[in-house]
Short mmCIF file of C-alpha atoms and ligand atoms in Angstrom, two decimals:
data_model
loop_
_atom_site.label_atom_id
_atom_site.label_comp_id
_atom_site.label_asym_id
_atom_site.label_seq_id
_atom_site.Cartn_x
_atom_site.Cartn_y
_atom_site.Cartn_z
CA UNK A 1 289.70 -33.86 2.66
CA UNK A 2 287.12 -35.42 0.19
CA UNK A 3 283.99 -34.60 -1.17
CA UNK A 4 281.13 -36.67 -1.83
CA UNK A 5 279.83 -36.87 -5.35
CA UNK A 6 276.53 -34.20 -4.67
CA UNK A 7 279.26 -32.15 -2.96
CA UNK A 8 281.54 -32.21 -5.78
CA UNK A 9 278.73 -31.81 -8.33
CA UNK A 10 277.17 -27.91 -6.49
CA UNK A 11 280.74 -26.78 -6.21
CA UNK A 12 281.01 -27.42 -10.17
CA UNK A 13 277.38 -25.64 -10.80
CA UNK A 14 278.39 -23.13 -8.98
CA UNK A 15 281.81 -22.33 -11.58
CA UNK A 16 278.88 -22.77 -14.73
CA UNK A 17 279.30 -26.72 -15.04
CA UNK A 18 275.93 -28.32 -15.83
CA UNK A 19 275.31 -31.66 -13.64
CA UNK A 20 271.95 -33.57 -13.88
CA UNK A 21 269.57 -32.23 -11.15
CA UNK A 22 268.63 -34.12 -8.33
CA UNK A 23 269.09 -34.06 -4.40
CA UNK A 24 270.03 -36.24 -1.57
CA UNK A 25 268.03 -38.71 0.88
CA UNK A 26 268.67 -39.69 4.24
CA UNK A 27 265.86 -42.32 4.06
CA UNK A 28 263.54 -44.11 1.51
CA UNK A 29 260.45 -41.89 1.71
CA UNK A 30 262.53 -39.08 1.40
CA UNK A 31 264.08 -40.53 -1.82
CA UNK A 32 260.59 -40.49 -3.42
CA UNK A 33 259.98 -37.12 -1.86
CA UNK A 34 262.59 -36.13 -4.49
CA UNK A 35 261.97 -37.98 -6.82
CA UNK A 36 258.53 -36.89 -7.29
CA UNK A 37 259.70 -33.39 -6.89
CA UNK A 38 262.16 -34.12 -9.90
CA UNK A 39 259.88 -35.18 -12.06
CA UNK A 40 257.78 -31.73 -11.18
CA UNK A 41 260.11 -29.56 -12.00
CA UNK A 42 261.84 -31.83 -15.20
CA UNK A 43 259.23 -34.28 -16.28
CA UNK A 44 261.74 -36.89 -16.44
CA UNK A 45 260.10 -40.25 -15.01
CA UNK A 46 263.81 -42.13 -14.56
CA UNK A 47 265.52 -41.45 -11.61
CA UNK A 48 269.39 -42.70 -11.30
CA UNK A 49 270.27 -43.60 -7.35
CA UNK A 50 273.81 -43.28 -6.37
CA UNK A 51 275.25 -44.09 -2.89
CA UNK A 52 277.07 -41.28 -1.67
CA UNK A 53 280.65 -42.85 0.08
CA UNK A 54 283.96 -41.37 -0.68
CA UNK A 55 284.82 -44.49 -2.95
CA UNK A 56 284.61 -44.80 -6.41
CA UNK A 57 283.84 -47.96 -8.35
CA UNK A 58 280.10 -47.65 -7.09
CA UNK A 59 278.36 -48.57 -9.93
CA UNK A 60 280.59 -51.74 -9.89
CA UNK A 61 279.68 -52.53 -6.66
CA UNK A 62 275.34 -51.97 -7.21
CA UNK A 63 275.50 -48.78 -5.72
CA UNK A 64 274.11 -47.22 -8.65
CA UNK A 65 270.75 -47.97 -10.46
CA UNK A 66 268.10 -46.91 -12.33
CA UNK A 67 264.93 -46.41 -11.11
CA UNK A 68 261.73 -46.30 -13.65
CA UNK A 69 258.78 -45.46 -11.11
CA UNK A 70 258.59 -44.09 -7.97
CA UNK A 71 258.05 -47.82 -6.17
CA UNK A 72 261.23 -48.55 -7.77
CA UNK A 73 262.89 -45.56 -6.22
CA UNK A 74 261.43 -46.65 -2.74
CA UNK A 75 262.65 -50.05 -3.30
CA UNK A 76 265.93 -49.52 -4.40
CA UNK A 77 266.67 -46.34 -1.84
CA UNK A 78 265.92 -48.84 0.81
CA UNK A 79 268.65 -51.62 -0.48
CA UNK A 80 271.35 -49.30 -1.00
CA UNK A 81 270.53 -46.96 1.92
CA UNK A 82 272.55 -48.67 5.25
CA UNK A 83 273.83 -51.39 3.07
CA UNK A 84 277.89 -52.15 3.47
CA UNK A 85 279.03 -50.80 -0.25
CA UNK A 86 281.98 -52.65 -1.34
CA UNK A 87 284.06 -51.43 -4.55
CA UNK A 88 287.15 -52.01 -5.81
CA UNK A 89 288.23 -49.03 -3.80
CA UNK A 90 287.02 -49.81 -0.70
CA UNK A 91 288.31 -52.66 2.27
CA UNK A 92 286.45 -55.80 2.11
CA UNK A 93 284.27 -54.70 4.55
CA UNK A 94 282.97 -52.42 2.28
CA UNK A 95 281.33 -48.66 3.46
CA UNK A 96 278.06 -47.76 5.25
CA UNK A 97 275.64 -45.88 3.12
CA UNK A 98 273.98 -42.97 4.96
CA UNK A 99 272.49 -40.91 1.75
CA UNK A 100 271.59 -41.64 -1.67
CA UNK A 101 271.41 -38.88 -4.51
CA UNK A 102 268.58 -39.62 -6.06
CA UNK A 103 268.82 -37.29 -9.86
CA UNK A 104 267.17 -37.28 -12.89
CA UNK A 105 268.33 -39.53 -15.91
CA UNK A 106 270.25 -38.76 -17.92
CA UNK A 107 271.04 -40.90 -20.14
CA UNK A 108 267.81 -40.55 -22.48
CA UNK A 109 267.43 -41.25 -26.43
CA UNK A 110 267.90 -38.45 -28.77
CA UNK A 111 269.36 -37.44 -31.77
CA UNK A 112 272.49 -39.33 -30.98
CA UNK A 113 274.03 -41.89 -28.96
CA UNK A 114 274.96 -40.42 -25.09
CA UNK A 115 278.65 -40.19 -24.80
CA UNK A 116 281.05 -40.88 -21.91
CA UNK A 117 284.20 -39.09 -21.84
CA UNK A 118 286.84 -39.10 -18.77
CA UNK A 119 288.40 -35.89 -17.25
CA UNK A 120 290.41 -34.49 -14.37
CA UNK A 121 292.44 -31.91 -12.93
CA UNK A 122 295.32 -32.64 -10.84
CA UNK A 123 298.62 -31.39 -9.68
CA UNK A 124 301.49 -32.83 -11.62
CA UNK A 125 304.28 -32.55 -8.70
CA UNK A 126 307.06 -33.50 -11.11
CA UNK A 127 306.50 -30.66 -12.99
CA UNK A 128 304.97 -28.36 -10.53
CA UNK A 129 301.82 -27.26 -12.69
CA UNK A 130 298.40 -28.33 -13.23
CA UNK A 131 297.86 -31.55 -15.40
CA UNK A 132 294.62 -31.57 -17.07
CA UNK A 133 294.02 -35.49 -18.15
CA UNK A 134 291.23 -36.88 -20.57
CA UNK A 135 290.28 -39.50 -22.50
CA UNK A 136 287.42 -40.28 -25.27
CA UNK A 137 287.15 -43.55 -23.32
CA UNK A 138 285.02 -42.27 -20.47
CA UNK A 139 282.75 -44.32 -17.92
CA UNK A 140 285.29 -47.27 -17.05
CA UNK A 141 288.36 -47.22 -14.44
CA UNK A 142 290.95 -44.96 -16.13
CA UNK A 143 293.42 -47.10 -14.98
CA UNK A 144 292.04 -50.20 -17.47
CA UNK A 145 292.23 -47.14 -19.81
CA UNK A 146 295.91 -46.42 -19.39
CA UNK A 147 296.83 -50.38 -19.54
CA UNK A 148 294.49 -51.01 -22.10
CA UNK A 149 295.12 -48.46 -24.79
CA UNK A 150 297.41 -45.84 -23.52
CA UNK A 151 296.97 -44.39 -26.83
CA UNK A 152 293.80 -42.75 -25.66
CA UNK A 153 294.90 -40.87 -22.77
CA UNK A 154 295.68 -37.61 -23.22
CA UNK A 155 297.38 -34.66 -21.23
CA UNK A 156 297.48 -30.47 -20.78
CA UNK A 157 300.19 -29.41 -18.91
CA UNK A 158 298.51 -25.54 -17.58
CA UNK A 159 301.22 -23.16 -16.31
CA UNK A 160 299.63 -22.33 -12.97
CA UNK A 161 301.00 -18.21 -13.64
CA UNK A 162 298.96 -18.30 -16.85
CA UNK A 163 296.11 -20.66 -16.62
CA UNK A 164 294.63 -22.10 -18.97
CA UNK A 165 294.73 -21.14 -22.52
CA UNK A 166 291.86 -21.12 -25.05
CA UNK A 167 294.21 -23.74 -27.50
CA UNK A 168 294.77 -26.01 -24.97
CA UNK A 169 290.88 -26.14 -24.18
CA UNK A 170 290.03 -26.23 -28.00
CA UNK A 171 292.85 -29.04 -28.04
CA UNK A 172 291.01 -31.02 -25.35
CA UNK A 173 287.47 -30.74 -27.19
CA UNK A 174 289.14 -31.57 -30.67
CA UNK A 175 290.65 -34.80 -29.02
CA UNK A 176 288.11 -35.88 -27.44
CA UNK A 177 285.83 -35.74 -30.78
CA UNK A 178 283.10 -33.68 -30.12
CA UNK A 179 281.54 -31.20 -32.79
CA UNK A 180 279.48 -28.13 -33.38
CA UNK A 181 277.57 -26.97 -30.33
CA UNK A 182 279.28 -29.61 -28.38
CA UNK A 183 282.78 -28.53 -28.75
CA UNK A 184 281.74 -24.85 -27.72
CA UNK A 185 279.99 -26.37 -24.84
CA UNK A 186 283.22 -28.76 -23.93
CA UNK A 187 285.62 -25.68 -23.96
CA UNK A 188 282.90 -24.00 -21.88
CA UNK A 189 283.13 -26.98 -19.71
CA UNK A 190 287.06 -27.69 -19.37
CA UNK A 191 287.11 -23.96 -18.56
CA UNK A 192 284.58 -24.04 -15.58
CA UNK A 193 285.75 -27.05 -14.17
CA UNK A 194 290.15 -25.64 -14.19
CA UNK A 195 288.32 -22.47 -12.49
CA UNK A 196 286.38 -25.08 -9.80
CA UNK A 197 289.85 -26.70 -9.33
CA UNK A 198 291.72 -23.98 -8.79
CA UNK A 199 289.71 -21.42 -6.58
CA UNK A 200 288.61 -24.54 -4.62
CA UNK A 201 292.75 -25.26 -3.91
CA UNK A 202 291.80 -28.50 -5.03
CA UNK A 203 294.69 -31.33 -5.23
CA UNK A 204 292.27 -33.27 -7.68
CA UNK A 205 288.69 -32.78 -9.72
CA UNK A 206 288.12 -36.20 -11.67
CA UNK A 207 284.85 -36.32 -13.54
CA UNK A 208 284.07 -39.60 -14.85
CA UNK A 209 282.07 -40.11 -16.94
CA UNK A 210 281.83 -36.29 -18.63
CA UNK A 211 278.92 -36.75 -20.68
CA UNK A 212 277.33 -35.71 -24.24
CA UNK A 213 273.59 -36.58 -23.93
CA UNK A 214 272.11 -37.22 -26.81
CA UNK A 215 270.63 -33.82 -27.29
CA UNK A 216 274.67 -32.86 -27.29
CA UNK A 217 274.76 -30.70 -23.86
CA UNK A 218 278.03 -31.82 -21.81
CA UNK A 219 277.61 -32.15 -18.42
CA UNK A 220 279.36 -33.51 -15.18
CA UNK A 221 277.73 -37.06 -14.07
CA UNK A 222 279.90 -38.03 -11.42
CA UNK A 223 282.65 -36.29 -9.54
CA UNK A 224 285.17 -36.72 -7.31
CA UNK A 225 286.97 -34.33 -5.68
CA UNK A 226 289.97 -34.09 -3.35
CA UNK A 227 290.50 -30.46 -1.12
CA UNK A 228 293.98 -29.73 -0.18
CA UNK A 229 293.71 -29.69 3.86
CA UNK A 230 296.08 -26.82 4.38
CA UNK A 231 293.94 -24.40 2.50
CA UNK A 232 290.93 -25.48 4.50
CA UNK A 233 291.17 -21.91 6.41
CA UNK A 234 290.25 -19.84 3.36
CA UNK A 235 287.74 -21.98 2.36
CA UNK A 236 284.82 -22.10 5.14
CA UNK A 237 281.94 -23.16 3.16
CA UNK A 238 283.79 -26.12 1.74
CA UNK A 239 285.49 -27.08 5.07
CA UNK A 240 281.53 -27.46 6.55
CA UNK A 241 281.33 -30.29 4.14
CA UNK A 242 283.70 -32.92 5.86
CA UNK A 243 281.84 -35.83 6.45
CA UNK A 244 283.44 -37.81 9.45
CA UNK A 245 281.69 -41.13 9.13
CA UNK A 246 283.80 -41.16 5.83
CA UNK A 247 287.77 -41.04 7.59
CA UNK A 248 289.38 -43.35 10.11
CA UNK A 249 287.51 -42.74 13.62
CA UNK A 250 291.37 -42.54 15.15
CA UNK A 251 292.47 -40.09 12.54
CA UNK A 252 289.82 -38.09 13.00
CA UNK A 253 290.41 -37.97 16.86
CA UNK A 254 294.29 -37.61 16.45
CA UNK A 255 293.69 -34.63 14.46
CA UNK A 256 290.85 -33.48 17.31
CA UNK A 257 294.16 -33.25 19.54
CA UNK A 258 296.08 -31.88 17.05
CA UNK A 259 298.21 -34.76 16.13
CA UNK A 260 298.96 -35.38 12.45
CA UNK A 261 298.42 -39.49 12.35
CA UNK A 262 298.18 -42.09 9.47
CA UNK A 263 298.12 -45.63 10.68
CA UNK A 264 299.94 -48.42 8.91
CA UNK A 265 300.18 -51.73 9.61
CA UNK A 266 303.62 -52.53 11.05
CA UNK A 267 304.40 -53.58 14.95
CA UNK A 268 306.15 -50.64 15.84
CA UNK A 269 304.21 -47.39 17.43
CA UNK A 270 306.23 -44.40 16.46
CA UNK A 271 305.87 -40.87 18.41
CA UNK A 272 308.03 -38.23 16.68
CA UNK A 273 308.25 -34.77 16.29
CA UNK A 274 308.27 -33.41 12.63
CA UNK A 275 307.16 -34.89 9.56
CA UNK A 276 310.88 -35.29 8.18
CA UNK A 277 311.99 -36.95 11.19
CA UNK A 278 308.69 -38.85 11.42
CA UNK A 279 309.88 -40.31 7.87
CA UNK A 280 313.48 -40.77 8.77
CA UNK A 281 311.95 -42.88 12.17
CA UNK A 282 309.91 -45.26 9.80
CA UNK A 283 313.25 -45.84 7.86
CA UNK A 284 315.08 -47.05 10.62
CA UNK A 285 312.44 -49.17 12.50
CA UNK A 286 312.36 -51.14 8.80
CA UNK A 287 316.53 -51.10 8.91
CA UNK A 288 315.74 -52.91 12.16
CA UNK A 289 313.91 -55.63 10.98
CA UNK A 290 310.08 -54.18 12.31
CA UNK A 291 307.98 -52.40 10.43
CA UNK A 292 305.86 -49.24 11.09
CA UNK A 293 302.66 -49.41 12.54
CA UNK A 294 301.49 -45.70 12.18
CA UNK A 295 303.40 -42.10 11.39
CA UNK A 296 302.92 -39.77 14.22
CA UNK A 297 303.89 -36.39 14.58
CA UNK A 298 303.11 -34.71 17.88
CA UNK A 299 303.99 -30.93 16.43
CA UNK A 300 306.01 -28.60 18.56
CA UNK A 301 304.22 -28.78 22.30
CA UNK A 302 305.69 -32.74 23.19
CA UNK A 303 303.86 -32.17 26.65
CA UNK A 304 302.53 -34.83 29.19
CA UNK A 305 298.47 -34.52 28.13
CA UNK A 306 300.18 -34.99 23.96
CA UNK A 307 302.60 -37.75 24.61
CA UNK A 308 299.52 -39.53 26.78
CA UNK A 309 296.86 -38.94 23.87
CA UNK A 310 299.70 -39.91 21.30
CA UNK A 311 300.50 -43.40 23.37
CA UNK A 312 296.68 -44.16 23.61
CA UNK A 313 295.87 -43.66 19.64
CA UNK A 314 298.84 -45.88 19.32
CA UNK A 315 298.26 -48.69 21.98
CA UNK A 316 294.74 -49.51 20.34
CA UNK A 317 296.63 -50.81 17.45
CA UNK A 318 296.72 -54.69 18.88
CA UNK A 319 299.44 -55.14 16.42
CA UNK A 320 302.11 -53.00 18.36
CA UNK A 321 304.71 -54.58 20.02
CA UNK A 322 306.85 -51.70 21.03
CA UNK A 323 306.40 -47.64 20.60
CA UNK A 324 309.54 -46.12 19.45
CA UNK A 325 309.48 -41.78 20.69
CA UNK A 326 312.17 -39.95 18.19
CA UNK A 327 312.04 -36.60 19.40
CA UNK A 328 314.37 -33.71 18.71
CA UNK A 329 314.87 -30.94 21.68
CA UNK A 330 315.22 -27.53 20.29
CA UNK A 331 312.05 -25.25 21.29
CA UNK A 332 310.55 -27.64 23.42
CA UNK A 333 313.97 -28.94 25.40
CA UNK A 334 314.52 -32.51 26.20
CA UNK A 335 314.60 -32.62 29.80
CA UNK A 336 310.60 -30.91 29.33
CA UNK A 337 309.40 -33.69 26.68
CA UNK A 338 311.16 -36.66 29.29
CA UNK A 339 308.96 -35.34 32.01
CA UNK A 340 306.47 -35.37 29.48
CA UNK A 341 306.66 -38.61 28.58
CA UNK A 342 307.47 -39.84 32.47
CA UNK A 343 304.13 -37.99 33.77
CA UNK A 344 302.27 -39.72 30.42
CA UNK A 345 303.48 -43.59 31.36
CA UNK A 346 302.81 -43.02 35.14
CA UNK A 347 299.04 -41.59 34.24
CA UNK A 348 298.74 -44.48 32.30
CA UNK A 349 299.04 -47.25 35.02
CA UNK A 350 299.19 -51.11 33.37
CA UNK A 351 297.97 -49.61 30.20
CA UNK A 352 301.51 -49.67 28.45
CA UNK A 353 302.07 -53.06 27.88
CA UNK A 354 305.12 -53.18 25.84
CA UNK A 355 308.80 -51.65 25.38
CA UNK A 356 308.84 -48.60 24.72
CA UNK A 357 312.15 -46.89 23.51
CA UNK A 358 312.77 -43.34 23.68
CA UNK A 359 315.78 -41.44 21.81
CA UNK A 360 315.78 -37.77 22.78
CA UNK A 361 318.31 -35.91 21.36
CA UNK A 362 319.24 -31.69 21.14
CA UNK A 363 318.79 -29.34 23.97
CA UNK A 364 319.54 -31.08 27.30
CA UNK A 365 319.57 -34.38 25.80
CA UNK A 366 321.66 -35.90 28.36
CA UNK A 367 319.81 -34.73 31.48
CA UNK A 368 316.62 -35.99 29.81
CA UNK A 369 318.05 -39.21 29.39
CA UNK A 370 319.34 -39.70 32.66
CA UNK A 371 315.85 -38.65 33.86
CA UNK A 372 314.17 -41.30 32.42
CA UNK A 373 317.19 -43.91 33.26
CA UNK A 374 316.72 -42.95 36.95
CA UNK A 375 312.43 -43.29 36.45
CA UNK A 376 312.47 -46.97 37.27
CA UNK A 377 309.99 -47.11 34.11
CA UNK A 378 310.25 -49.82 31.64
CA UNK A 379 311.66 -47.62 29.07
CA UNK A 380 314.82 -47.69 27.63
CA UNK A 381 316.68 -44.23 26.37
CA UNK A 382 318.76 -43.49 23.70
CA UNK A 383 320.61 -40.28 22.66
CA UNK A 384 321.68 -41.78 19.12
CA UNK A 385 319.97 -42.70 16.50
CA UNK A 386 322.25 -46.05 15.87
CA UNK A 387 321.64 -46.93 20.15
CA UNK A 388 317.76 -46.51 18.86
CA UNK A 389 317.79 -48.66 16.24
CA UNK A 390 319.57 -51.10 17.94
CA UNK A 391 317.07 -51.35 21.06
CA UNK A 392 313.95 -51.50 18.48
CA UNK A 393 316.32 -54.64 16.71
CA UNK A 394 316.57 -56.47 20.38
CA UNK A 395 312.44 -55.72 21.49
CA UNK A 396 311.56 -56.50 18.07
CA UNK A 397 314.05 -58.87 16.75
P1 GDP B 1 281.12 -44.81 -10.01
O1 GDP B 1 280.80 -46.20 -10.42
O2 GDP B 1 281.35 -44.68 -8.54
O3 GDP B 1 282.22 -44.21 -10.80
O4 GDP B 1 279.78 -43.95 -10.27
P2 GDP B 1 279.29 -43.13 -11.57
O5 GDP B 1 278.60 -41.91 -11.11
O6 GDP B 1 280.40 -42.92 -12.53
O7 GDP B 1 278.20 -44.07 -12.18
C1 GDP B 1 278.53 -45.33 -12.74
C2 GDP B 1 277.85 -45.50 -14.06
O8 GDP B 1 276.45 -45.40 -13.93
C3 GDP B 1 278.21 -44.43 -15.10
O9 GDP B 1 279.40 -44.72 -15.79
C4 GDP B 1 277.03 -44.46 -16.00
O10 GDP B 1 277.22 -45.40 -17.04
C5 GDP B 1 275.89 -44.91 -15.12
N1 GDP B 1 275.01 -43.75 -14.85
C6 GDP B 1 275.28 -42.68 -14.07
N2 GDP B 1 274.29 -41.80 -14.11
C7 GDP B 1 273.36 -42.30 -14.94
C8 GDP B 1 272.09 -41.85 -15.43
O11 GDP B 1 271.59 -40.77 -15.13
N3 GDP B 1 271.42 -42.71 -16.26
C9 GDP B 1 271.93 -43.89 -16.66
N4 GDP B 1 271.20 -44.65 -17.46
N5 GDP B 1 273.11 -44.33 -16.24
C10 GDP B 1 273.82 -43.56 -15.41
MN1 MN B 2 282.49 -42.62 -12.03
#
């Protein structure tokens, strides 16, 4: 699950990481509702607007400006506000904005020139541990960073047992060229934002740009943050902030029925129990000449109302041209998921339109085959894995 950037941003305050203030709008008058309330409790007379989508590259894309006056807020809250943001990270169809953060500026003359540094926090899964990764070169795409000049990308490698050390956060602020109060407020800051990371059971924190304003605090201006879904459970307040309109509408109503799903863009529907087996399924369908056109795992209970949800998500793909079902019989036995799948198909009526090929193997694998053989369905069994792959080659091929 993802946050959006205002999300992101109170979940940092929250571990001692200073972000500019500011609030979110659902429409334009409330935009210069805050705004105005902004400059009451700041005095700053800039506003910055940012579309809130889970998609970075906004500012790319004009869905971040400046404002200098309240009419400009109105004016510019009402173009970015339902517009269709498109960023190099989005589709070409771009994302719906539904709320702007409207905060104060930032970015104002001082004493020095503002600074824009890049950081995150991610899980290294070669090595198992926490990766912190930075850069001096803050405020553009890291990855024009790394292809640029790799040179100025650096690393932290934090033992999760031990967390991080004082070095490696004086390290950090020493690389990244910050002095006196700075670098004090930097280690403050690398140290918050580990502690955000890891008490959130975050798979990534990426704040970029980190900035120095001129008056040399360091604070978070944008954020981007990435929850791991299996910790959701301990973590109630964060798991109220999924926004929906963000994810794939049939993702979020596979996982509604409990289905894990990811669509892809192959021709062939796969129903499978496991994730393993899910991946082994997608192997062979491409060893058959087709390609995948989702991964599905139905979980342990294969049962008719399952199986019937599962073939509907994957019959609104227009793309399918067969459904391969790879399910293995141990708990739930065969003959139970090919009654399963029998009761599904006759529920559905014309509604399967194309082959569909089922391999059931483990407990009572032959009895469930010969129930669906004897079904007078158009669906053609398999017990091994080669008979599969051949029947997806000849409905494919
Ligand atoms: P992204 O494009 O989605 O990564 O959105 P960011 O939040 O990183 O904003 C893009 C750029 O807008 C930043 O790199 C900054 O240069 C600029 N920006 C963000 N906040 C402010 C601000 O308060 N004042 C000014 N002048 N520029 C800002
Ligand atoms: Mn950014």
């Amino acid at each position: 699950m993802n946050l959006h950037e205002y999300q992101g941003k109170e979940v940092l305050n929250k571990y001692g990481v200073k972000i500019q203030r500011g609030n979110v709008a659902k429409t334009p008058e409330e935009a210069v509702k805050m705004a105005q309330r902004l400059t009451d409790s700041t005095g700053t007379q800039w506003y910055v607007i940012k579309a809130q989508v889970h998609a970075g590259g906004r500012g790319k894309g004009g869905g971040v400006k400046l404002a200098k006056s309240l009419d400009e807020v109105k004016e510019i809250s009402s173009k970015i506000l339902g517009m269709k943001l498109v960023t190099p990270q989005t589709s070409a169809e771009g994302k719906t904005v539904h709320q702007v953060l409207i905060a104060e500026d930032v970015y104002y003359p001082g004493e020095s020139e503002p600074q824009e540094y890049y950081m995150s926090v991610l899980l290294d899964r070669a090595k198992g541990q926490n990766m912190i990764m930075y850069s001096p070169e803050g405020g553009m795409d890291i990855e024009e960073v790394a292809e640029k000049m790799p040179e100025k990308i650096f690393t932290e490698i934090i033992d999760p047992a031990v967390g991080l050390r004082p070095f490696q956060a004086n390290r950090i602020a020493f690389n990244l060229g910050v002095d006196g109060d700075a670098f004090k407020d930097m280690v403050r800051f690398v140290f918050s934002l580990y502690k955000a990371y890891v008490e959130s059971d975050a798979s990534m924190f990426e704040i970029n740009p980190v900035l120095k304003t001129s008056d040399n605090q360091i604070m978070a201006v944008d954020c981007k943050v990435s929850l791991d879904d299996n910790a959701l459970f301990r973590h109630k307040d964060l798991a109220e902030l999924r926004d929906k309109r963000e994810e794939d509408p049939t993702e979020v109503e596979a996982g509604e029925a409990g289905l894990n799903f990811v669509k892809l863009d192959g021709n062939v529907g796969c129903m499978v129990n496991g994730a393993g087996l899910a991946m082994a399924t997608m192997d062979i369908i491409k060893l058959s000449g087709g390609s995948p056109a989702n991964f599905l795992d139905v979980g342990g209970t294969a049962d008719a109302e399952r199986v019937e949800k599962a073939f509907r998500i994957i019959l609104r793909d227009e793309n399918v041209n067969a459904i391969l079902v790879n399910i293995f019989g141990g708990i739930v036995r065969c003959d139970r998921v090919a009654q399963g799948i029998i009761d599904a198909y006759k529920n559905m009526g014309d509604a399967i339109q194309v082959p569909i090929i089922v391999r059931l193997q483990g407990t009572n694998a032959e009895e469930a085959k010969k129930m669906i053989d004897e079904s007078g369905l158009q669906v053609h069994s398999a017990i091994t894995l080669q008979e599969a792959a051949d029947k997806v080659k000849e409905v494919v091929g």
